[in-house]
Tab-separated table of C-alpha atoms in Angstrom:
chain	number	residue	atom	x	y	z
A	11	MET	CA	59.500	113.908	1.997
A	12	ASN	CA	60.600	112.316	-1.199
A	13	GLN	CA	64.324	111.697	-1.874
A	14	PRO	CA	64.427	113.098	-5.449
A	15	PHE	CA	63.985	116.701	-4.298
A	16	THR	CA	67.391	116.593	-2.569
A	17	GLN	CA	69.039	115.988	-5.934
A	18	LEU	CA	67.588	118.993	-7.751
A	19	ARG	CA	70.034	121.567	-9.142
A	20	VAL	CA	68.617	124.532	-7.253
A	21	GLY	CA	71.579	126.840	-7.028
A	22	ALA	CA	70.107	129.360	-9.350
A	23	VAL	CA	66.711	129.186	-7.659
A	24	CYS	CA	68.308	129.583	-4.188
A	25	ALA	CA	70.053	132.730	-5.446
A	26	MET	CA	66.803	133.986	-6.901
A	27	ILE	CA	64.900	133.430	-3.664
A	28	ALA	CA	67.666	134.982	-1.577
A	29	ALA	CA	67.623	138.016	-3.727
A	30	ALA	CA	63.815	138.246	-3.581
A	31	GLY	CA	63.836	137.937	0.217
A	32	LEU	CA	62.070	134.999	1.853
A	33	ALA	CA	60.685	136.891	4.788
A	34	GLY	CA	58.460	139.022	2.628
A	35	CYS	CA	57.939	140.247	-0.881
A	36	ALA	CA	58.025	143.876	-2.018
A	37	THR	CA	55.913	143.241	-5.143
A	38	THR	CA	53.449	140.770	-6.549
A	39	THR	CA	55.639	140.077	-9.554
A	40	ASP	CA	58.865	138.750	-7.995
A	41	PRO	CA	59.482	134.993	-8.262
A	42	VAL	CA	58.488	134.234	-4.632
A	43	ALA	CA	55.141	136.003	-4.880
A	44	ILE	CA	54.374	134.311	-8.188
A	45	ALA	CA	55.204	130.856	-6.746
A	46	GLN	CA	52.922	131.466	-3.725
A	47	VAL	CA	50.034	132.501	-5.884
A	48	ALA	CA	50.569	129.354	-7.959
A	49	ASP	CA	50.599	127.195	-4.809
A	50	ARG	CA	47.316	128.689	-3.638
A	51	LYS	CA	45.644	128.124	-7.046
A	52	ALA	CA	46.849	124.588	-7.016
A	53	GLY	CA	45.094	124.106	-3.662
A	54	SER	CA	48.287	123.606	-1.662
A	55	THR	CA	47.972	123.963	2.105
A	56	VAL	CA	51.712	124.544	2.571
A	57	PRO	CA	52.694	127.719	4.544
A	58	GLY	CA	54.177	130.638	2.599
A	59	ILE	CA	57.733	130.382	1.425
A	60	GLY	CA	59.158	132.490	4.233
A	61	GLU	CA	57.366	130.416	6.896
A	62	THR	CA	58.406	127.213	5.087
A	63	ARG	CA	61.995	128.199	5.307
A	64	ALA	CA	61.692	129.003	9.099
A	65	ILE	CA	60.077	125.667	9.801
A	66	ALA	CA	62.545	123.758	7.674
A	67	GLU	CA	65.412	125.396	9.624
A	68	GLU	CA	63.717	124.357	12.857
A	69	ALA	CA	63.316	120.861	11.483
A	70	PHE	CA	66.987	120.600	10.701
A	71	ILE	CA	68.092	121.638	14.209
A	72	TYR	CA	65.533	119.458	15.925
A	73	GLY	CA	66.120	116.561	13.539
A	74	LEU	CA	69.904	116.417	13.133
A	75	PRO	CA	70.507	114.010	16.100
A	76	LEU	CA	67.555	111.895	15.099
A	77	VAL	CA	68.810	111.544	11.537
A	78	MET	CA	72.348	110.794	12.560
A	79	ASN	CA	71.096	108.139	15.016
A	80	TYR	CA	68.832	106.615	12.391
A	81	ALA	CA	71.560	106.319	9.884
A	82	VAL	CA	73.912	104.633	12.387
A	83	MET	CA	71.113	102.242	13.389
A	84	HIS	CA	70.575	101.352	9.753
A	85	GLU	CA	74.275	100.646	9.194
A	86	PHE	CA	74.811	98.792	12.474
A	87	VAL	CA	71.691	96.516	12.719
A	88	VAL	CA	69.602	96.715	9.587
A	89	ASP	CA	71.774	96.609	6.516
A	90	LYS	CA	73.944	93.534	6.576
A	91	ASN	CA	75.937	94.811	3.590
A	92	SER	CA	76.686	98.224	5.041
A	93	GLY	CA	80.267	97.418	5.912
A	94	GLN	CA	79.527	98.644	9.454
A	95	TYR	CA	77.041	95.973	10.389
A	96	LYS	CA	77.332	94.629	13.941
A	97	ALA	CA	74.460	92.347	14.933
A	98	PRO	CA	70.639	91.989	14.853
A	99	PHE	CA	68.426	93.898	17.349
A	100	ASN	CA	68.562	92.707	20.954
A	101	THR	CA	71.923	90.994	20.431
A	102	ILE	CA	75.173	92.162	22.049
A	103	TYR	CA	78.108	92.579	19.639
A	104	ASN	CA	81.486	92.626	21.414
A	105	GLU	CA	84.388	94.325	19.740
A	106	ALA	CA	87.616	92.626	20.854
A	107	ARG	CA	89.531	95.623	19.584
A	108	VAL	CA	89.554	99.400	19.647
A	109	PHE	CA	88.234	101.588	16.838
A	110	THR	CA	90.511	102.588	14.003
A	111	TYR	CA	90.461	104.768	10.889
A	112	GLN	CA	88.444	101.967	9.197
A	113	ASP	CA	85.442	102.669	11.459
A	114	THR	CA	83.430	105.403	9.745
A	115	ALA	CA	79.794	105.129	10.851
A	116	VAL	CA	80.148	107.242	14.001
A	117	VAL	CA	82.042	110.572	14.071
A	118	THR	CA	84.618	111.191	16.757
A	119	PRO	CA	84.715	107.546	18.019
A	120	ASN	CA	86.704	106.704	21.129
A	121	SER	CA	89.613	104.350	20.575
A	122	ASP	CA	90.601	103.601	24.160
A	123	THR	CA	87.800	101.381	25.399
A	124	PRO	CA	86.635	98.395	23.328
A	125	TYR	CA	82.967	98.769	22.632
A	126	SER	CA	80.189	96.277	23.075
A	127	MET	CA	76.976	97.386	21.349
A	128	LEU	CA	73.386	96.413	21.763
A	129	TRP	CA	70.597	98.007	19.742
A	130	LEU	CA	67.341	97.341	21.593
A	131	ASP	CA	63.957	96.730	20.044
A	132	LEU	CA	61.563	97.339	22.969
A	133	ARG	CA	58.260	97.040	21.005
A	134	ARG	CA	57.553	93.424	21.934
A	135	GLU	CA	58.644	93.445	25.575
A	136	PRO	CA	61.271	94.924	27.908
A	137	MET	CA	64.849	93.646	27.930
A	138	VAL	CA	67.011	92.638	30.810
A	139	ILE	CA	70.655	93.770	30.681
A	140	SER	CA	72.926	91.818	32.982
A	141	VAL	CA	76.536	92.760	33.910
A	142	PRO	CA	79.093	90.588	35.636
A	143	ALA	CA	81.218	91.507	38.616
A	144	VAL	CA	84.047	93.686	37.241
A	145	PRO	CA	87.363	94.087	39.053
A	146	ARG	CA	87.593	97.443	40.827
A	147	GLY	CA	90.718	98.431	38.975
A	148	ARG	CA	88.954	98.236	35.610
A	149	TYR	CA	86.580	101.045	34.592
A	150	TYR	CA	83.464	100.095	32.685
A	151	SER	CA	80.267	101.929	31.762
A	152	VAL	CA	76.961	100.982	30.105
A	153	GLN	CA	75.410	104.025	28.462
A	154	LEU	CA	71.682	103.827	27.652
A	155	THR	CA	70.797	106.256	24.828
A	156	ASP	CA	67.623	106.349	22.791
A	157	GLY	CA	66.352	107.602	19.385
A	158	ASN	CA	66.155	111.161	20.732
A	159	THR	CA	69.796	110.768	21.645
A	160	TYR	CA	68.897	111.230	25.249
A	161	ASN	CA	71.197	109.480	27.762
A	162	TYR	CA	68.398	107.942	29.867
A	163	GLY	CA	70.534	105.913	32.256
A	164	TYR	CA	73.861	104.371	33.290
A	165	ILE	CA	75.163	101.115	34.633
A	166	GLY	CA	78.812	100.826	35.529
A	167	SER	CA	81.764	101.662	37.842
A	168	ARG	CA	80.490	105.163	38.651
A	169	ALA	CA	76.724	104.690	38.422
A	170	THR	CA	76.087	101.282	40.010
A	171	GLY	CA	79.469	99.990	41.209
A	172	HIS	CA	81.437	96.846	40.319
A	173	ALA	CA	78.987	94.122	41.547
A	174	ALA	CA	77.037	91.905	39.134
A	175	GLY	CA	73.440	92.940	38.526
A	176	ASP	CA	70.330	92.660	36.372
A	177	TYR	CA	68.675	95.795	35.027
A	178	LEU	CA	65.361	96.263	33.167
A	179	VAL	CA	65.003	98.507	30.107
A	180	VAL	CA	61.459	99.318	29.019
A	181	GLY	CA	59.928	101.144	26.079
A	182	PRO	CA	57.914	104.322	26.181
A	183	GLU	CA	54.466	102.526	26.411
A	184	TRP	CA	55.316	99.740	28.803
A	185	GLN	CA	53.244	99.471	31.946
A	186	GLY	CA	54.178	96.897	34.581
A	187	GLU	CA	56.059	96.021	37.733
A	188	ALA	CA	59.758	95.149	37.874
A	189	PRO	CA	60.148	91.520	38.905
A	190	ALA	CA	62.277	90.412	41.900
A	191	GLY	CA	66.009	90.449	41.230
A	192	ILE	CA	65.950	93.606	39.062
A	193	LYS	CA	68.171	96.361	40.539
A	194	LYS	CA	66.774	99.296	38.560
A	195	VAL	CA	64.362	100.121	35.720
A	196	PHE	CA	65.307	102.398	32.838
A	197	ARG	CA	62.758	103.892	30.416
A	198	SER	CA	63.599	104.722	26.808
A	199	SER	CA	61.634	107.530	25.129
A	200	THR	CA	61.672	105.566	21.828
A	201	PRO	CA	61.042	101.903	20.912
A	202	PHE	CA	64.566	101.466	19.464
A	203	ALA	CA	67.550	102.458	21.591
A	204	LEU	CA	71.279	101.970	21.570
A	205	THR	CA	73.237	100.604	24.513
A	206	ILE	CA	76.998	101.242	24.550
A	207	PHE	CA	79.269	99.218	26.817
A	208	ARG	CA	82.745	100.598	27.311
A	209	THR	CA	85.378	98.367	28.978
A	210	GLN	CA	88.764	99.786	29.877
A	211	LEU	CA	91.783	98.355	28.040
A	212	SER	CA	95.187	98.903	29.668
A	213	ASN	CA	97.415	97.690	26.807
A	214	ALA	CA	97.365	95.237	23.910
A	215	LYS	CA	98.187	92.315	26.233
A	216	ASP	CA	95.164	93.207	28.368
A	217	MET	CA	92.624	92.286	25.690
A	218	PRO	CA	91.985	88.723	26.954
A	219	GLU	CA	90.899	90.234	30.314
A	220	VAL	CA	88.631	92.679	28.532
A	221	GLN	CA	87.047	89.805	26.704
A	222	LYS	CA	86.322	87.991	29.953
A	223	VAL	CA	84.373	91.039	31.107
A	224	GLN	CA	82.577	91.325	27.761
A	225	ALA	CA	81.577	87.624	27.921
A	226	GLY	CA	79.669	88.436	31.091
A	227	TYR	CA	77.432	91.076	29.436
A	228	GLN	CA	74.005	89.634	28.683
A	229	ALA	CA	70.731	90.850	27.087
A	230	ARG	CA	67.516	88.847	27.478
A	231	PRO	CA	63.839	89.511	26.816
A	232	LEU	CA	61.968	89.854	30.052
A	233	SER	CA	60.001	86.661	29.296
A	234	ALA	CA	63.231	84.679	28.975
A	235	TYR	CA	64.515	86.159	32.250
A	236	LEU	CA	61.300	85.067	33.997
A	237	LYS	CA	61.272	81.705	32.073
A	238	GLN	CA	57.835	82.464	30.725
A	239	ALA	CA	56.280	82.276	27.243
A	240	ALA	CA	57.207	85.116	25.006
A	241	PRO	CA	54.532	87.547	23.731
A	242	PRO	CA	53.657	87.732	19.992
A	243	ALA	CA	56.387	89.070	17.753
A	244	ALA	CA	56.382	92.761	16.914
A	245	PRO	CA	55.403	93.623	13.283
A	246	LYS	CA	58.209	93.463	10.719
A	247	ILE	CA	59.512	96.887	9.574
A	248	ASP	CA	60.815	97.754	6.213
A	249	PHE	CA	63.242	100.487	7.269
A	250	ARG	CA	63.963	103.185	4.753
A	251	PRO	CA	67.568	102.771	3.633
A	252	ALA	CA	70.063	105.286	5.064
A	253	THR	CA	73.770	105.733	5.331
A	254	THR	CA	75.866	108.113	7.442
A	255	ALA	CA	77.488	109.238	4.213
A	256	GLY	CA	74.150	110.193	2.733
A	257	ILE	CA	72.850	112.358	5.465
A	258	LYS	CA	73.624	115.732	3.797
A	259	GLU	CA	72.062	114.769	0.467
A	260	ASN	CA	69.029	113.058	1.946
A	261	PHE	CA	68.460	114.823	5.262
A	262	TYR	CA	64.762	115.461	5.196
A	263	ASP	CA	64.009	112.082	3.595
A	264	TYR	CA	65.917	110.396	6.480
A	265	LEU	CA	64.116	112.671	8.967
A	266	ASP	CA	60.756	111.314	7.693
A	267	ALA	CA	62.078	107.826	8.427
A	268	ALA	CA	63.466	108.655	11.841
A	269	LEU	CA	60.361	110.335	13.013
A	270	GLU	CA	58.363	107.152	12.479
A	271	PHE	CA	60.100	105.819	15.577
A	272	VAL	CA	60.140	108.909	17.809
A	273	PRO	CA	56.851	109.310	19.609
A	274	VAL	CA	55.272	112.720	19.925
A	275	THR	CA	55.363	114.096	23.438
A	276	PRO	CA	53.634	117.151	25.004
A	277	GLU	CA	57.000	118.951	24.677
A	278	THR	CA	57.185	118.308	20.890
A	279	ARG	CA	53.504	118.218	19.837
A	280	GLU	CA	53.407	121.789	18.466
A	281	LEU	CA	56.872	121.427	16.874
A	282	ARG	CA	55.920	118.146	15.176
A	283	ALA	CA	52.682	119.718	13.855
A	284	ARG	CA	54.681	122.552	12.248
A	285	LEU	CA	56.993	120.013	10.652
A	286	ALA	CA	53.995	118.086	9.247
A	287	SER	CA	52.693	121.373	7.816
A	288	ILE	CA	55.601	121.491	5.340
A	289	GLY	CA	55.540	117.752	4.581
A	290	ILE	CA	57.935	116.361	7.220
A	291	GLY	CA	57.289	113.331	9.311
A	292	PRO	CA	54.624	110.610	9.640
A	293	GLY	CA	51.838	113.176	10.276
A	294	LYS	CA	52.568	115.257	7.126
A	295	THR	CA	49.591	116.585	5.236
A	296	PHE	CA	50.871	116.561	1.646
A	297	ALA	CA	53.692	115.293	-0.584
A	298	PHE	CA	56.740	117.422	-0.757
A	299	LYS	CA	57.173	116.592	-4.415
A	300	ASP	CA	54.051	118.642	-5.162
A	301	LEU	CA	55.683	121.865	-3.888
A	302	SER	CA	56.915	124.620	-6.190
A	303	LEU	CA	60.642	124.713	-7.003
A	304	GLU	CA	60.841	127.882	-4.883
A	305	HIS	CA	59.514	126.111	-1.860
A	306	LYS	CA	61.993	123.270	-2.288
A	307	ALA	CA	64.867	125.684	-2.621
A	308	ALA	CA	63.732	127.512	0.506
A	309	VAL	CA	64.014	124.256	2.378
A	310	LEU	CA	67.564	123.758	1.134
A	311	LEU	CA	68.509	127.316	2.196
A	312	ALA	CA	67.001	126.559	5.616
A	313	MET	CA	69.150	123.471	5.957
A	314	LYS	CA	72.261	125.564	5.384
A	315	ALA	CA	71.112	128.217	7.877
A	316	GLY	CA	70.414	125.536	10.490
A	317	ASP	CA	73.778	123.965	10.001
A	318	ASP	CA	75.451	127.281	10.347
A	319	LYS	CA	73.679	127.787	13.708
A	320	VAL	CA	74.815	124.448	14.932
A	321	ASP	CA	78.441	125.256	13.990
A	322	ALA	CA	78.145	128.635	15.688
A	323	TYR	CA	76.948	126.955	18.885
A	324	LEU	CA	79.852	124.563	18.799
A	325	SER	CA	82.171	127.563	18.479
A	326	SER	CA	80.594	129.833	21.059
A	327	GLY	CA	78.340	127.702	23.220
A	328	ALA	CA	81.236	126.297	25.248
A	329	LYS	CA	83.748	128.000	27.482
A	330	ASP	CA	87.052	128.627	25.721
A	331	ILE	CA	89.911	127.586	27.966
A	332	ASN	CA	93.371	127.778	26.501
A	333	GLY	CA	91.906	127.112	23.093
A	334	TRP	CA	89.852	124.137	24.276
A	335	LYS	CA	86.107	124.153	24.213
A	336	VAL	CA	84.769	122.895	27.495
A	337	ALA	CA	81.075	122.292	28.036
A	338	SER	CA	78.479	119.920	29.207
A	339	VAL	CA	76.187	119.103	26.248
A	340	PHE	CA	75.030	115.527	26.741
A	341	GLY	CA	72.248	114.320	28.981
A	342	ASP	CA	68.644	113.175	29.269
A	343	ALA	CA	65.423	115.002	28.291
A	344	ALA	CA	65.398	116.955	31.558
A	345	PHE	CA	68.971	118.143	30.851
A	346	TYR	CA	68.064	119.569	27.390
A	347	LYS	CA	64.680	121.024	28.397
A	348	GLY	CA	63.734	121.418	24.692
A	349	ASP	CA	67.046	123.096	23.737
A	350	TRP	CA	67.261	121.489	20.340
A	351	LEU	CA	70.217	123.609	19.256
A	352	LYS	CA	72.336	122.281	22.172
A	353	ARG	CA	71.273	118.716	21.334
A	354	ALA	CA	72.117	119.194	17.664
A	355	ALA	CA	75.544	120.657	18.519
A	356	ALA	CA	76.278	117.768	20.820
A	357	ALA	CA	75.465	115.233	18.149
A	358	LYS	CA	77.505	117.007	15.493
A	359	GLY	CA	80.412	117.460	17.920
A	360	GLY	CA	80.435	113.737	18.647
A	361	ILE	CA	77.179	111.767	18.836
A	362	TYR	CA	76.642	109.442	21.739
A	363	GLY	CA	78.788	111.392	24.175
A	364	ASN	CA	78.463	110.823	27.884
A	365	ASP	CA	77.008	112.927	30.633
A	366	ALA	CA	79.562	115.235	32.275
A	367	VAL	CA	79.620	113.172	35.423
A	368	GLU	CA	80.611	110.080	33.362
A	369	ALA	CA	83.040	111.707	31.012
A	370	MET	CA	84.174	115.165	29.986
A	371	TYR	CA	85.275	116.029	26.466
A	372	PRO	CA	87.431	119.153	26.041
A	373	MET	CA	87.840	119.563	22.251
A	374	THR	CA	89.806	121.943	20.037
A	375	ARG	CA	90.566	122.825	16.452
A	376	VAL	CA	92.983	125.689	17.413
A	377	ASP	CA	96.173	126.284	19.312
A	378	ALA	CA	96.551	128.403	22.404
A	379	ALA	CA	96.804	131.526	20.221
A	380	GLY	CA	93.555	130.735	18.447
A	381	GLU	CA	95.154	129.677	15.147
A	382	THR	CA	93.697	126.676	13.303
A	383	LEU	CA	95.617	123.428	13.977
A	384	ASP	CA	97.102	122.155	10.719
A	385	GLY	CA	99.568	119.308	10.580
A	386	SER	CA	100.741	120.321	7.051
A	387	LYS	CA	101.933	123.716	8.433
A	388	HIS	CA	103.240	123.117	11.902
A	389	ASP	CA	104.359	120.676	14.509
A	390	TYR	CA	102.753	121.160	17.941
A	391	THR	CA	103.287	120.291	21.587
A	392	LEU	CA	100.909	119.802	24.499
A	393	THR	CA	102.536	119.897	27.933
A	394	PHE	CA	100.891	118.939	31.233
A	395	PRO	CA	102.789	120.620	34.093
A	396	ALA	CA	104.118	118.347	36.856
A	397	GLY	CA	101.283	117.072	39.035
A	398	GLN	CA	98.601	118.475	36.730
A	399	LEU	CA	97.538	115.575	34.593
A	400	PRO	CA	93.780	115.388	34.007
A	401	PRO	CA	92.067	114.645	37.337
A	402	VAL	CA	89.992	111.463	36.993
A	403	ASN	CA	88.725	108.548	38.975
A	404	ALA	CA	89.238	106.215	35.949
A	405	PHE	CA	91.600	107.412	33.182
A	406	TRP	CA	92.141	110.063	30.538
A	407	SER	CA	93.072	110.268	26.868
A	408	VAL	CA	93.861	112.684	24.039
A	409	THR	CA	92.618	111.469	20.618
A	410	MET	CA	93.528	112.694	17.132
A	411	TYR	CA	90.951	113.135	14.402
A	412	ASP	CA	90.960	114.418	10.849
A	413	GLY	CA	89.725	117.978	11.017
A	414	LYS	CA	87.280	117.581	8.111
A	415	SER	CA	85.752	114.182	8.682
A	416	GLN	CA	86.148	113.919	12.495
A	417	LEU	CA	87.346	110.374	11.927
A	418	LEU	CA	90.453	108.630	13.182
A	419	ILE	CA	93.425	108.921	10.851
A	420	LYS	CA	95.628	106.275	9.275
A	421	ASN	CA	99.176	106.596	10.526
A	422	PRO	CA	102.488	104.650	10.365
A	423	ILE	CA	102.418	103.472	13.981
A	424	ASN	CA	98.616	102.809	14.222
A	425	ARG	CA	98.425	105.139	17.226
A	426	TYR	CA	95.176	107.136	17.462
A	427	LEU	CA	95.558	108.501	20.978
A	428	ILE	CA	97.711	108.910	24.005
A	429	ASN	CA	96.122	107.853	27.321
A	430	ALA	CA	96.845	107.296	31.004
A	431	PRO	CA	97.658	103.608	30.683
A	432	MET	CA	100.556	104.550	28.341
A	433	LEU	CA	102.291	106.740	30.969
A	434	PRO	CA	104.816	104.151	32.144
A	435	ALA	CA	106.320	103.957	28.628
A	436	MET	CA	106.291	107.729	28.141
A	437	LYS	CA	109.193	110.115	28.956
A	438	LYS	CA	108.690	113.018	31.272
A	439	ASN	CA	110.706	116.222	31.219
A	440	ALA	CA	113.327	117.049	33.802
A	441	ASP	CA	110.875	119.150	35.796
A	442	GLY	CA	108.328	116.310	35.891
A	443	SER	CA	106.048	117.757	33.220
A	444	LEU	CA	104.751	115.589	30.362
A	445	THR	CA	104.954	116.820	26.718
A	446	LEU	CA	102.937	115.216	23.872
A	447	TYR	CA	104.330	115.779	20.362
A	448	ILE	CA	101.503	116.427	17.915
A	449	GLN	CA	102.806	116.216	14.318
A	450	LYS	CA	102.539	114.197	11.116
A	451	ASP	CA	106.174	113.053	11.099
A	452	SER	CA	108.007	111.207	13.905
A	453	PRO	CA	109.689	113.497	16.381
A	454	GLY	CA	112.549	110.964	16.529
A	455	LYS	CA	113.009	107.623	18.284
A	456	ALA	CA	113.834	109.318	21.587
A	457	ARG	CA	110.445	111.093	21.633
A	458	GLU	CA	108.312	108.613	19.769
A	459	ALA	CA	106.673	107.198	22.905
A	460	ASN	CA	105.130	110.647	23.352
A	461	TRP	CA	104.165	111.094	19.686
A	462	LEU	CA	100.512	111.603	18.726
A	463	PRO	CA	100.417	111.314	14.890
A	464	ALA	CA	98.601	114.080	13.036
A	465	PRO	CA	97.166	114.394	9.535
A	466	ALA	CA	98.735	116.451	6.831
A	467	GLY	CA	95.864	118.890	7.132
A	468	THR	CA	93.432	120.280	9.687
A	469	ILE	CA	93.347	118.711	13.138
A	470	TYR	CA	90.485	117.995	15.530
A	471	LEU	CA	91.585	116.934	19.070
A	472	VAL	CA	89.397	115.536	21.776
A	473	MET	CA	90.493	115.055	25.421
A	474	ARG	CA	88.524	112.508	27.339
A	475	LEU	CA	88.247	112.464	31.122
A	476	TYR	CA	86.470	109.266	32.236
A	477	TRP	CA	84.712	109.589	35.569
A	478	PRO	CA	86.155	113.042	36.298
A	479	LYS	CA	86.863	113.855	39.910
A	480	THR	CA	84.450	116.207	41.585
A	481	GLU	CA	86.765	117.453	44.339
A	482	ALA	CA	89.425	120.030	43.532
A	483	PRO	CA	91.298	120.000	41.274
A	484	SER	CA	88.415	119.132	38.917
A	485	ILE	CA	87.220	120.004	35.437
A	486	LEU	CA	83.678	120.167	36.932
A	487	PRO	CA	81.522	122.106	36.837
A	488	ALA	CA	82.129	122.276	33.106
A	489	GLY	CA	83.814	125.548	32.179
A	490	THR	CA	84.271	126.737	35.759
A	491	GLY	CA	86.273	123.918	37.330
A	492	THR	CA	89.569	124.251	39.196
A	493	TRP	CA	91.493	122.282	36.629
A	494	SER	CA	92.042	123.468	33.011
A	495	PRO	CA	93.405	121.676	30.006
A	496	PRO	CA	96.740	123.264	28.863
A	497	GLY	CA	96.993	124.988	25.516
A	498	ILE	CA	98.557	123.536	22.407
A	499	VAL	CA	101.518	125.482	21.124
A	500	VAL	CA	103.533	125.491	17.882
A	501	ALA	CA	106.699	123.521	18.381
A	502	ARG	CA	109.933	125.466	18.439
């Protein structure tokens, strides 16, 4: 699909089509019917306008995670001038810091475990990921996620323990045997795949110890691991430019680019054929620029309808517990079972989230009474009763985001979250409970250790429970566990 169509001024046309009714036409003289006759006379093989809209909506829901991932990949490893560039493919980039408001490529980033990132190119040969022995008191995880945004495997404290080890990651077409010394083989469904290393940081003085662990992370081609000659280089790719800020304006253009690197599977074959029938993807049968203006406007209306469905899922697809949305929405292909709406909602809620067994993410935009959280209107409190802190094997956190952008917010004390390692410095109430003060202005020096700075506007809060306990009390199973996050209330 060509980028120029996304820049058309189609408001009037959209209104015209909406009025005419995309699902069917009452007469042969309305704008939709006239456009369809013109398309047929021009020899276009595109489906009718109503069907085009339905397929375009399906494309948006199926494609949202793919597009978001492609844009992040382009900013992180392709465009060296993006401002978010990390490192080339197959090279680990260690962040000796936590994320701040200046990190804008990924929505809802975590700011309590320094990241190490590795974007794999598995076309040439498999890659070997090696991890060092990590002290038992320090949580770490290595999340393997591919271009479908499937979490296809884990290495780390929960999944594989704290011992050193070598692990093989292979692409969708690789056939072979794992060599001696490899503890496990992971298969990505796409040739390009992101690996996210999270290493627990206890406090600012702990960063040198985190760096020691990060220095032990390695990524090597299989040939280098075996000390053999490398196979021929994979063909050079001229990736279509993309930015995370440009997703809305260029969605279907970016989707074309992303689908180049997402192989068709038996599960998606019919869907991908439908997308191609309206000019989306590498198998498309015509150029979108040749469509009538009515068809193009129908696609834009479909995008809005698809986005509304994703938002509706985020609002209603999770269990509401004291105002928090609690659900399990991240996993592998078997977890999603073709539920593209769930996958899209997961990506929009916070792309690259972990499986529930690795981390749970209660999230909220409202207080316990269901009213929208807004730092310009109220101060709030969140109180954990005595003995009822989030039940985890690793640690927990509560992170503040801007309600509109879902990014971390600039604040006077450079605090983006409150987490378990901060407990010794925090003040508990006389009854042993712990209260967090959620507001834009300081609650006063006596309470500042418990202050989570808020924006002067809408608020988005995410609680993270790393390696949640499975025995009672537990947040698992998601939505029906024996532990519940307490509600946020307006401060009195």
